[in-house]
PDB file of C-alpha atoms in Angstrom:
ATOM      1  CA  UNK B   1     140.597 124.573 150.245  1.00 98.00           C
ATOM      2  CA  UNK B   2     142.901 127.048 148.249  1.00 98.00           C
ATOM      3  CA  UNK B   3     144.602 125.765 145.406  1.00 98.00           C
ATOM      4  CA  UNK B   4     147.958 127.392 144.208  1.00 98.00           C
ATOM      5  CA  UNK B   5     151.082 127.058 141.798  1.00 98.00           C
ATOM      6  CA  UNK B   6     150.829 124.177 139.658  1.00 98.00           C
ATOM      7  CA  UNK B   7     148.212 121.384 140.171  1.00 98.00           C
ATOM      8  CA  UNK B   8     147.760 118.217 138.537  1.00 98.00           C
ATOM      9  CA  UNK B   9     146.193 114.691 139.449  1.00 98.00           C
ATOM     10  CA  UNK B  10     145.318 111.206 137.282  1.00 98.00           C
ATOM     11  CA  UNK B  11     142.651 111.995 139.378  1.00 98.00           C
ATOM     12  CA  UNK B  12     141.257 114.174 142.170  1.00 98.00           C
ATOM     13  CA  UNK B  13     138.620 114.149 145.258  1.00 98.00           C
ATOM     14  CA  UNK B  14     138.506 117.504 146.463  1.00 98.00           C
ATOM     15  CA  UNK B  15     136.028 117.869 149.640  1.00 98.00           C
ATOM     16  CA  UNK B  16     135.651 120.849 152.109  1.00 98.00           C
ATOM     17  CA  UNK B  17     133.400 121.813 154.848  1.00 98.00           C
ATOM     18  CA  UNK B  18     133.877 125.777 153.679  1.00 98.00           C
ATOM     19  CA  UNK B  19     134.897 126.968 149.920  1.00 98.00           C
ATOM     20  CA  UNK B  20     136.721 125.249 147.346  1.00 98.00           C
ATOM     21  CA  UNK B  21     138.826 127.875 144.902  1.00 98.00           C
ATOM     22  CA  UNK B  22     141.946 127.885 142.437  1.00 98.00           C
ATOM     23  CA  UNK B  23     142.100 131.334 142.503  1.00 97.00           C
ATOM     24  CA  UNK B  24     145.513 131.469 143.437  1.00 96.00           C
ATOM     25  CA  UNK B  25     146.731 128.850 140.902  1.00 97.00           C
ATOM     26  CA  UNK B  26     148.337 128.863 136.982  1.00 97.00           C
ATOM     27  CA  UNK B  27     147.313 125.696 136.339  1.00 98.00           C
ATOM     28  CA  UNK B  28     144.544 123.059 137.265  1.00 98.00           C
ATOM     29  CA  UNK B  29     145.353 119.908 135.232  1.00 98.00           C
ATOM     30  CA  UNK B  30     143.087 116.439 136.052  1.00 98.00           C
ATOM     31  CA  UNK B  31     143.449 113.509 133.634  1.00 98.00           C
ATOM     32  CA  UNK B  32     140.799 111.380 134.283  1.00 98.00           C
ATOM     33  CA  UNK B  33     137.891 112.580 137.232  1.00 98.00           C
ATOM     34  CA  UNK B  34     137.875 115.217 139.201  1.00 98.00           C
ATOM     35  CA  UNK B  35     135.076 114.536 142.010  1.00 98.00           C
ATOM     36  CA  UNK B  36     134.914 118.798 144.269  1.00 98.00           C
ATOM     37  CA  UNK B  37     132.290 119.826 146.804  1.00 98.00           C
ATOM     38  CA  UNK B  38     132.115 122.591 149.175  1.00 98.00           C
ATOM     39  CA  UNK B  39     130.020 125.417 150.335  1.00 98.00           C
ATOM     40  CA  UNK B  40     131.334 127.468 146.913  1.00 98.00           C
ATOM     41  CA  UNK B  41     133.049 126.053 144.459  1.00 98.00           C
ATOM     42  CA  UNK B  42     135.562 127.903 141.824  1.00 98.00           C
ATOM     43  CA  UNK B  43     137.891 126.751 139.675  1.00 98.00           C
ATOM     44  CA  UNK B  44     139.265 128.113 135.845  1.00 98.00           C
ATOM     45  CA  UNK B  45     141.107 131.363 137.678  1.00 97.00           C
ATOM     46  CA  UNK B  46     144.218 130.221 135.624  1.00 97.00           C
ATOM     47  CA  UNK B  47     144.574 126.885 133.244  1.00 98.00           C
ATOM     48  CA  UNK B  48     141.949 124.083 134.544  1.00 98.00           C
ATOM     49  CA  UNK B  49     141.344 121.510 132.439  1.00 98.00           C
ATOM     50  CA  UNK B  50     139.642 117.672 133.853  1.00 98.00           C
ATOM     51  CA  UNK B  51     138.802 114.534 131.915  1.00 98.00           C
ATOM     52  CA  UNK B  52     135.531 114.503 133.553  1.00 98.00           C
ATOM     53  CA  UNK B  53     133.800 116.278 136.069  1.00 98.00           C
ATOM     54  CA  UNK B  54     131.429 115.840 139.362  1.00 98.00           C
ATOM     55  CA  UNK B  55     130.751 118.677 141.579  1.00 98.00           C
ATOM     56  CA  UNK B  56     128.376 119.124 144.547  1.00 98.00           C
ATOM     57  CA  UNK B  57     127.731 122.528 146.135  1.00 98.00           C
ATOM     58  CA  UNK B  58     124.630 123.854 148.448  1.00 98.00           C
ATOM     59  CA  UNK B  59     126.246 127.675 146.760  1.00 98.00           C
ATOM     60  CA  UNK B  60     127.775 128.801 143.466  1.00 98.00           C
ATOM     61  CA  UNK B  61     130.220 126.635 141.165  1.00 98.00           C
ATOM     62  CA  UNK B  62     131.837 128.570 138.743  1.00 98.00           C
ATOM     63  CA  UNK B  63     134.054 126.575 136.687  1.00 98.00           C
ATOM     64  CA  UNK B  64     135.693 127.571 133.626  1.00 98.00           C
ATOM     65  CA  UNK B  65     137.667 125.391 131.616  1.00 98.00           C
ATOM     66  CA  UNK B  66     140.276 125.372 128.829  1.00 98.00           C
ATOM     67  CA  UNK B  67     138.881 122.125 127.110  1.00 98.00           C
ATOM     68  CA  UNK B  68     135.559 120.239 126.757  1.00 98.00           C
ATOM     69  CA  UNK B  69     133.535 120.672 130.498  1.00 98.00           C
ATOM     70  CA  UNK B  70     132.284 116.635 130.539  1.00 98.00           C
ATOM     71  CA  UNK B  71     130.072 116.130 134.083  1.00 98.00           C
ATOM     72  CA  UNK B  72     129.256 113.026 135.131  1.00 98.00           C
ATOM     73  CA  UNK B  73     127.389 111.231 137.922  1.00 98.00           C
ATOM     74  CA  UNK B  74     125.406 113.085 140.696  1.00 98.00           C
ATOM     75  CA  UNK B  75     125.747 117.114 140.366  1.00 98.00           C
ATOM     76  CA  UNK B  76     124.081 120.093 142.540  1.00 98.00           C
ATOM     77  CA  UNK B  77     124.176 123.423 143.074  1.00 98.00           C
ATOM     78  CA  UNK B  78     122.809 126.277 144.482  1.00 98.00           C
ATOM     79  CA  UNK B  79     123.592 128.191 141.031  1.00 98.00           C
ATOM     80  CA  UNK B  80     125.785 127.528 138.808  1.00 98.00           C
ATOM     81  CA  UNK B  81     128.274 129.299 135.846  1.00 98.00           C
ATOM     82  CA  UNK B  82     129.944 126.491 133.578  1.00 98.00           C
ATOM     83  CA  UNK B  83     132.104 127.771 130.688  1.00 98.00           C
ATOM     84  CA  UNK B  84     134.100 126.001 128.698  1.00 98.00           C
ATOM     85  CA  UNK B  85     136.830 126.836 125.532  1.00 98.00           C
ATOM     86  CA  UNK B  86     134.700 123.469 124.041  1.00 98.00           C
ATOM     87  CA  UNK B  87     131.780 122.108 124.241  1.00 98.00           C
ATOM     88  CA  UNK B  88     129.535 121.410 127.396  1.00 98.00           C
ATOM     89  CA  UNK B  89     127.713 117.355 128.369  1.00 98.00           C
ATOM     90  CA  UNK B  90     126.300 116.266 130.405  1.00 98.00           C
ATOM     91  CA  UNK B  91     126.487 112.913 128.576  1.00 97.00           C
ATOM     92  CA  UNK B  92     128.147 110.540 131.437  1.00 96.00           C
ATOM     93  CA  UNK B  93     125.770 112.286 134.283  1.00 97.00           C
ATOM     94  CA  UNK B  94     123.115 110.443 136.051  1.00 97.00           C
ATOM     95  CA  UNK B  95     122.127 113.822 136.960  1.00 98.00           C
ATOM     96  CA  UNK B  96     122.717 117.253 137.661  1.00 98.00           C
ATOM     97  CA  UNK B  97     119.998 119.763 139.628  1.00 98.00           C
ATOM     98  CA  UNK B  98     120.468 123.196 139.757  1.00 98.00           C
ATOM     99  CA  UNK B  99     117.847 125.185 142.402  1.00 98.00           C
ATOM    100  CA  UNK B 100     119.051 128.398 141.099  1.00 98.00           C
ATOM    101  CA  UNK B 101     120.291 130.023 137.995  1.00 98.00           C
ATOM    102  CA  UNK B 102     122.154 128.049 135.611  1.00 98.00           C
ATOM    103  CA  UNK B 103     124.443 129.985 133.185  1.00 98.00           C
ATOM    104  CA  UNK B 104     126.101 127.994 130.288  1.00 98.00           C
ATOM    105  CA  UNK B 105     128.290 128.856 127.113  1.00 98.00           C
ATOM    106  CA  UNK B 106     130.411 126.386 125.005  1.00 98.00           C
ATOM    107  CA  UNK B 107     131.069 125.668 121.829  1.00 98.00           C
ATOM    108  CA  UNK B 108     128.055 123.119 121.961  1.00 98.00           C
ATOM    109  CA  UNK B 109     125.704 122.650 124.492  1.00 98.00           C
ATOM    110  CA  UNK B 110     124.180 119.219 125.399  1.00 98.00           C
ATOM    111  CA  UNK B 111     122.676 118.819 129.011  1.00 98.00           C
ATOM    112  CA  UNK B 112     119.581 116.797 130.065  1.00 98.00           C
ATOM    113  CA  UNK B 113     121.148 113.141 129.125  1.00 97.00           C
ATOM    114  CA  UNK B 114     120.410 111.960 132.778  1.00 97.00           C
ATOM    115  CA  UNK B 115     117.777 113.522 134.886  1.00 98.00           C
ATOM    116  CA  UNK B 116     118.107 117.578 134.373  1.00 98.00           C
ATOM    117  CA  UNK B 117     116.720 120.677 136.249  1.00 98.00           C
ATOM    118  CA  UNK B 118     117.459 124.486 136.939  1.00 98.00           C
ATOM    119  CA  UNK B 119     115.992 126.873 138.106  1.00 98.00           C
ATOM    120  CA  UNK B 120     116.427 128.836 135.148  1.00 98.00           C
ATOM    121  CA  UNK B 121     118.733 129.082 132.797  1.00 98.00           C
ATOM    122  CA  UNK B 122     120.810 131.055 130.335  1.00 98.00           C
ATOM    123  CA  UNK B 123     123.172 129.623 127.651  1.00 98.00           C
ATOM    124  CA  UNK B 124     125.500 130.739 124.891  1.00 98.00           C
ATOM    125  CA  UNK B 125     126.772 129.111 122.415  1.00 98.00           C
ATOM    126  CA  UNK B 126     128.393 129.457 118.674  1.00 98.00           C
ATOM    127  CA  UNK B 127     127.291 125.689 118.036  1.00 98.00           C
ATOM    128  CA  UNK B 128     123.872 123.898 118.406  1.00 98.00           C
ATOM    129  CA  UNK B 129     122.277 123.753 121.920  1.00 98.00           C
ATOM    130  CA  UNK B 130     120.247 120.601 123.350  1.00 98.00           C
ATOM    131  CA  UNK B 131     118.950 121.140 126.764  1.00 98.00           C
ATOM    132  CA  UNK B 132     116.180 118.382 128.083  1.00 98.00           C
ATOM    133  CA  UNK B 133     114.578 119.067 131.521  1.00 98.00           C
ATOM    134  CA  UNK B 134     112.369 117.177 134.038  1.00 98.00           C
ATOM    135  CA  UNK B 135     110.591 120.049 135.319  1.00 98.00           C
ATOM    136  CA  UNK B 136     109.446 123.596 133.982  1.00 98.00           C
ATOM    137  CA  UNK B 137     111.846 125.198 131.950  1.00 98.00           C
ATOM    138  CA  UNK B 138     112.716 129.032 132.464  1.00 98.00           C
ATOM    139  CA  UNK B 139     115.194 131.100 130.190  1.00 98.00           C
ATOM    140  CA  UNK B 140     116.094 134.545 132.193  1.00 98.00           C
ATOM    141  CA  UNK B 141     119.070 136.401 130.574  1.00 98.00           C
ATOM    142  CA  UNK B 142     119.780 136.639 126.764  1.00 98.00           C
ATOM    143  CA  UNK B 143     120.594 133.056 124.991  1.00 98.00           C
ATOM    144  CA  UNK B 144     121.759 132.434 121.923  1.00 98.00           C
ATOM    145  CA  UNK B 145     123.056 129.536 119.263  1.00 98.00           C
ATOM    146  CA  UNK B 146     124.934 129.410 116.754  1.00 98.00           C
ATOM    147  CA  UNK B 147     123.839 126.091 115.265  1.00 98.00           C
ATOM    148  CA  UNK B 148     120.298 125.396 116.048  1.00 98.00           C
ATOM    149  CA  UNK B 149     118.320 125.194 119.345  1.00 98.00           C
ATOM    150  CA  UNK B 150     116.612 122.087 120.803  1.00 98.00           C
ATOM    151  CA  UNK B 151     114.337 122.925 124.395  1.00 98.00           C
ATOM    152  CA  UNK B 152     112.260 119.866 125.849  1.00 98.00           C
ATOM    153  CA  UNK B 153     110.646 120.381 129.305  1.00 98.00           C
ATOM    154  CA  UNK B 154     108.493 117.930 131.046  1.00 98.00           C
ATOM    155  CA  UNK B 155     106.338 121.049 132.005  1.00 98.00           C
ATOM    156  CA  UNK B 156     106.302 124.523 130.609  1.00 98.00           C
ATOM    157  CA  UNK B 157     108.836 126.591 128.927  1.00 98.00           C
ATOM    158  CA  UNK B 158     108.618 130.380 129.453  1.00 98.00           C
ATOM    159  CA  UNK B 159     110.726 132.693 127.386  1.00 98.00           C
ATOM    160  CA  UNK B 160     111.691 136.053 130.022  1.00 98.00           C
ATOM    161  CA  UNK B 161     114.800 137.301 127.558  1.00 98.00           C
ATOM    162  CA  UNK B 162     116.150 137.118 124.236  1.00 98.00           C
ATOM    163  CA  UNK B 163     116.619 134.531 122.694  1.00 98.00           C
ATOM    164  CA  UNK B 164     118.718 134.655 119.316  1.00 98.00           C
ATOM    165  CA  UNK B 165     119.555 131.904 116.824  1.00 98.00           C
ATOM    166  CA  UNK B 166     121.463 130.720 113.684  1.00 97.00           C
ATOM    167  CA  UNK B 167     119.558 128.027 111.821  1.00 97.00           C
ATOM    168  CA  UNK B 168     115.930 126.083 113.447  1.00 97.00           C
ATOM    169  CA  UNK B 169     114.483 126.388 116.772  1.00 97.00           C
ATOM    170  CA  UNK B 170     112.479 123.582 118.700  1.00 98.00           C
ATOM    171  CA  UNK B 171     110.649 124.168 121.708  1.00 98.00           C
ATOM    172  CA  UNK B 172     108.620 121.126 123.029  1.00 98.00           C
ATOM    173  CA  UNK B 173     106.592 121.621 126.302  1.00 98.00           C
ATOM    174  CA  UNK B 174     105.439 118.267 128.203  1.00 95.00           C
ATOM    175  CA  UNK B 175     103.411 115.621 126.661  1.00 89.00           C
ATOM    176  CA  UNK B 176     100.078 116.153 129.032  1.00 90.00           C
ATOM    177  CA  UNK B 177     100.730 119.284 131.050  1.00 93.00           C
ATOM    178  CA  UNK B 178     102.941 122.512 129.715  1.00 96.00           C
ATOM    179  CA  UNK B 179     102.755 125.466 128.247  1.00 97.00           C
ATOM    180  CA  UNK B 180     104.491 127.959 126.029  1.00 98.00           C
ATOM    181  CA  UNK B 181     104.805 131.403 127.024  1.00 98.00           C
ATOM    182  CA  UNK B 182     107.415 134.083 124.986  1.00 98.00           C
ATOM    183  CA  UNK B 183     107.489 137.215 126.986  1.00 98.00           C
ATOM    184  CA  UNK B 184     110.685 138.577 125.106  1.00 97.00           C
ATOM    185  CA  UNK B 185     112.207 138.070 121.396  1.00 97.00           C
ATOM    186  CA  UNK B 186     112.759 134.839 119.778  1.00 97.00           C
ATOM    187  CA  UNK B 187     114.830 135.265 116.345  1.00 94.00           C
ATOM    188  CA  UNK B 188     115.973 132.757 114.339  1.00 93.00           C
ATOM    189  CA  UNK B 189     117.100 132.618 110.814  1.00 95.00           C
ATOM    190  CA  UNK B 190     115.258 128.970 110.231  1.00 95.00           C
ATOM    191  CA  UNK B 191     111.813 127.793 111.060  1.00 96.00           C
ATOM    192  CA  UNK B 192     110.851 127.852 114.471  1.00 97.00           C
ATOM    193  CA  UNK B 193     108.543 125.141 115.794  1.00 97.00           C
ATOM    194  CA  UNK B 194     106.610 126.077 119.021  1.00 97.00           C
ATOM    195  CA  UNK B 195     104.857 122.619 120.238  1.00 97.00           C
ATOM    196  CA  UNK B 196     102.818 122.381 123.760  1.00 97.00           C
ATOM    197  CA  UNK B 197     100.469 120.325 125.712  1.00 95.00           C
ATOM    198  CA  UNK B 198      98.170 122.963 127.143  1.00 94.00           C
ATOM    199  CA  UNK B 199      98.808 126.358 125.788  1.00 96.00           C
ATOM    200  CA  UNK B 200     101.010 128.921 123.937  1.00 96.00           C
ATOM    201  CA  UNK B 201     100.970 132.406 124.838  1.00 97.00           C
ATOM    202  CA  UNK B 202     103.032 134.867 122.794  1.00 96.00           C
ATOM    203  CA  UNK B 203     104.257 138.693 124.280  1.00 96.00           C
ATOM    204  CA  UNK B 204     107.023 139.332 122.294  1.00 96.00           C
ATOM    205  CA  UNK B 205     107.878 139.056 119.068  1.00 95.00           C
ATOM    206  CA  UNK B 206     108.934 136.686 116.979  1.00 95.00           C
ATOM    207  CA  UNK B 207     111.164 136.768 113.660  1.00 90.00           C
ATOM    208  CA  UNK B 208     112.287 133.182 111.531  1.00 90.00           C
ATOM    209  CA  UNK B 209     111.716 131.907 108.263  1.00 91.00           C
ATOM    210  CA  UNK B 210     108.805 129.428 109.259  1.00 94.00           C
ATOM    211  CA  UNK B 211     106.426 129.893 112.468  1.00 95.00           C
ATOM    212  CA  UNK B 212     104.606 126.434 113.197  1.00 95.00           C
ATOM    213  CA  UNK B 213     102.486 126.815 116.462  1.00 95.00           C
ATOM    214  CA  UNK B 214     100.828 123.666 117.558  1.00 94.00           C
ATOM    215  CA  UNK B 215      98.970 123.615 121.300  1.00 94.00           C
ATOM    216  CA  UNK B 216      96.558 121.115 122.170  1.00 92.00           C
ATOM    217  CA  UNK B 217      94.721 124.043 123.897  1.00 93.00           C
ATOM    218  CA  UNK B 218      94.658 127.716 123.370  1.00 94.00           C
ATOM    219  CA  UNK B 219      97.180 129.661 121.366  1.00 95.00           C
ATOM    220  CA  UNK B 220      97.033 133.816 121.591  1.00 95.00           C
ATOM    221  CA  UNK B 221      99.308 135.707 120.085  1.00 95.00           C
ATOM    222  CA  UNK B 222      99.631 139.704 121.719  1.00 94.00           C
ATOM    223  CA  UNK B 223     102.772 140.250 119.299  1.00 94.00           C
ATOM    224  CA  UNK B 224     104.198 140.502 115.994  1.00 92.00           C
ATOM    225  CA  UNK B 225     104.855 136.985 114.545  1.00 92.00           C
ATOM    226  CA  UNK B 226     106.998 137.503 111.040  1.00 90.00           C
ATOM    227  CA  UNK B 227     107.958 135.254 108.829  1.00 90.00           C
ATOM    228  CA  UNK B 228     109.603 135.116 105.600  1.00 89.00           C
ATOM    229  CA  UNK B 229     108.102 132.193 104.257  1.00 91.00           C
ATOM    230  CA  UNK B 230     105.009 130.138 106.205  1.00 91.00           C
ATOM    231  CA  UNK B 231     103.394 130.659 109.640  1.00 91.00           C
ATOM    232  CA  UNK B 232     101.290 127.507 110.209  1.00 94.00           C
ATOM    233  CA  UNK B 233      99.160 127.304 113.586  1.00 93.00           C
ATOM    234  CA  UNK B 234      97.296 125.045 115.242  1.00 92.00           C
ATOM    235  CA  UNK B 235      95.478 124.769 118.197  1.00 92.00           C
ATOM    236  CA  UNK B 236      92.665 122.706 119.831  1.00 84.00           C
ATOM    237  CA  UNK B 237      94.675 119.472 119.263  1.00 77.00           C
ATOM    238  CA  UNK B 238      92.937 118.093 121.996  1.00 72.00           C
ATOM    239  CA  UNK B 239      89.406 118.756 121.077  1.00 70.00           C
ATOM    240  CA  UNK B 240      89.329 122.181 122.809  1.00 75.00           C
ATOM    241  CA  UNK B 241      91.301 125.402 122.089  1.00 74.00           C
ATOM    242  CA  UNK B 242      91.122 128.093 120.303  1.00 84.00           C
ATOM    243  CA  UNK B 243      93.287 131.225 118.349  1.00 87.00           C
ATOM    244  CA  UNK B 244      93.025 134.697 119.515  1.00 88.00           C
ATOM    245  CA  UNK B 245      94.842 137.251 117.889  1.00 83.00           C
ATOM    246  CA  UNK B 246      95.278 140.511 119.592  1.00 82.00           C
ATOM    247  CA  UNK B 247      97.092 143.480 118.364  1.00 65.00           C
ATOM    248  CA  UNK B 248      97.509 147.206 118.483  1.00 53.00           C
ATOM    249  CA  UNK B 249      99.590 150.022 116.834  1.00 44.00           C
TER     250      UNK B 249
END
C-alpha cells in the first residue's frame, strides 16, 4: 500500500498483506484515528499528522510526525522508530509490545500507561521522559532528557549506553525481583535515585548532584560515583546484602 499526493481522512484503516509506506506522498493528514498494519510500516516521508494512532506490524514502523504521536489501543512491532515534532503517549493505549528495539524522541516522552514492553529501548527527548514497563528494561543507544527521567520496570533495568540528563533521575527496578546494572555513563545535573529489589551493580560512571543507592540485596560499585553534594547508599534492605567497593587507577 503506497500512499501518494495529498492524503487526508476523518479517519483511516489502512491494512496490507505486504508494506505499508507514504514515501511517495506531501502530505498525510488524519483527524481523528488512524488504525495501519502491514509487514513494514512507514509513514512521516512528507507532512503526516493523525489525531490518534494504532499500528500493528510483525517488522519495522517508522513513523514520524509533525504534531503530538498519541497511540492508542493494541500496538506491535517487530521494532519500532516513533518521532514526533511534540510529545509522545501512550496515554489512550491498552498496550503496545515491541520484541525488538524501540527508538523514541519527542518533546516529552510518556509510554507505559497500558501494559508496556520492548526489547530495548532508546529515547530522546528535550522534555521529561516517563517510561513504565512490564518486563526487564534495557537502554542500548545513547538517551537523553531534557526535563527529568522516570524508568520503572517490573524486572531489571540495565544501563548498555549513555544516558544524559537535565534535572533528577529515577530508576525503580521491580518490587520482589530486579536488578540495577549501569554498564555505561549516567549524568545528570540533579540527584539521581537508583532503587532495586535484588541488586545494583555499577560499571560506569556516574556524575549528579545527589547519588541515593538503595538495593534490598547487594550493591558494588566498580566505577567512579561523583557527586556534588550527598551520595547516600543502602543495601541489605531485605536482611541480606552487602557494599563492595572496588576500584583501581
Amino acid at each position: 500500500l503506497d500512499l501518494v499526493g495529498v492524503n487526508t481522512a476523518g479517519s483511516a484503516d489502512l491494512d496490507s498483506t505486504a508494506a505499508v509506506s507514504d514515501a511517495g506522498a506531501t502530505s498525510v493528514d488524519i483527524t481523528g484515528l488512524l488504525d495501519v498494519s502491514g509487514t513494514e510500516i512507514t509513514l512521516g516521508s512528507g507532512t503526516f499528522n493523525a489525531g490518534t494512532t494504532t499500528f500493528n506490524s510483525a517488522g519495522l514502523v517508522t513513523i514520524s510526525e509533525d504534531s503530538s504521536l498519541d497511540l492508542i489501543g493494541v500496538n506491535t512491532a517487530g521494532s519500532a522508530d516513533l518521532d514526533s515534532t511534540a510529545a509522545v503517549s501512550d496515554a489512550g493505549a491498552t498496550s503496545v509490545g515491541i520484541t525488538g528495539l524501540l527508538d523514541v524522541s519527542g518533546t516529552e516522552i510518556t509510554l507505559g500507561s497500558g501494559t508496556f514492553n520492548a526489547g530495548s529501548l532508546t529515547f530522546n527527548s528535550v522534555g521529561a521522559v516517563n517510561i513504565v514497563e512490564d518486563s526487564a528494561m534495557l537502554v542500548s543507544g545513547p538517551s537523553s532528557a531534557g526535563s527529568g527521567l522516570d524508568l520503572v520496570a517490573a524486572d531489571d533495568v540495565t544501563l548498555d549506553s549513555t544516558v544524559t540528563v537535565v534535572g533528577d533521575v529515577s530508576i525503580i527496578a521491580g518490587t520482589t525481583t530486579g536488578g540495577i546494572d549501569v554498564n555505561a555513563k549516567l549524568n545528570g545535573s540533579g540527584a539521581i535515585l537508583l532503587d532495586a529489589a535484588d541488586e545494583i551493580t555499577i560499571d560506569a560512571a556516574i556524575d549528579p548532584t545527589t547519588v541515593t543507592l538503595t538495593a534490598d540485596d547487594d550493591i558494588t560499585v566498580n566505577a567512579a560515583v561523583v557527586a556534588t553534594d550527598l551520595i547516600t547508599v543502602s543495601a541489605g534492605e531485605d536482611g541480606s546484602g552487602g557494599f563492595t567497593l572496588t576500584l583501581s587507577g
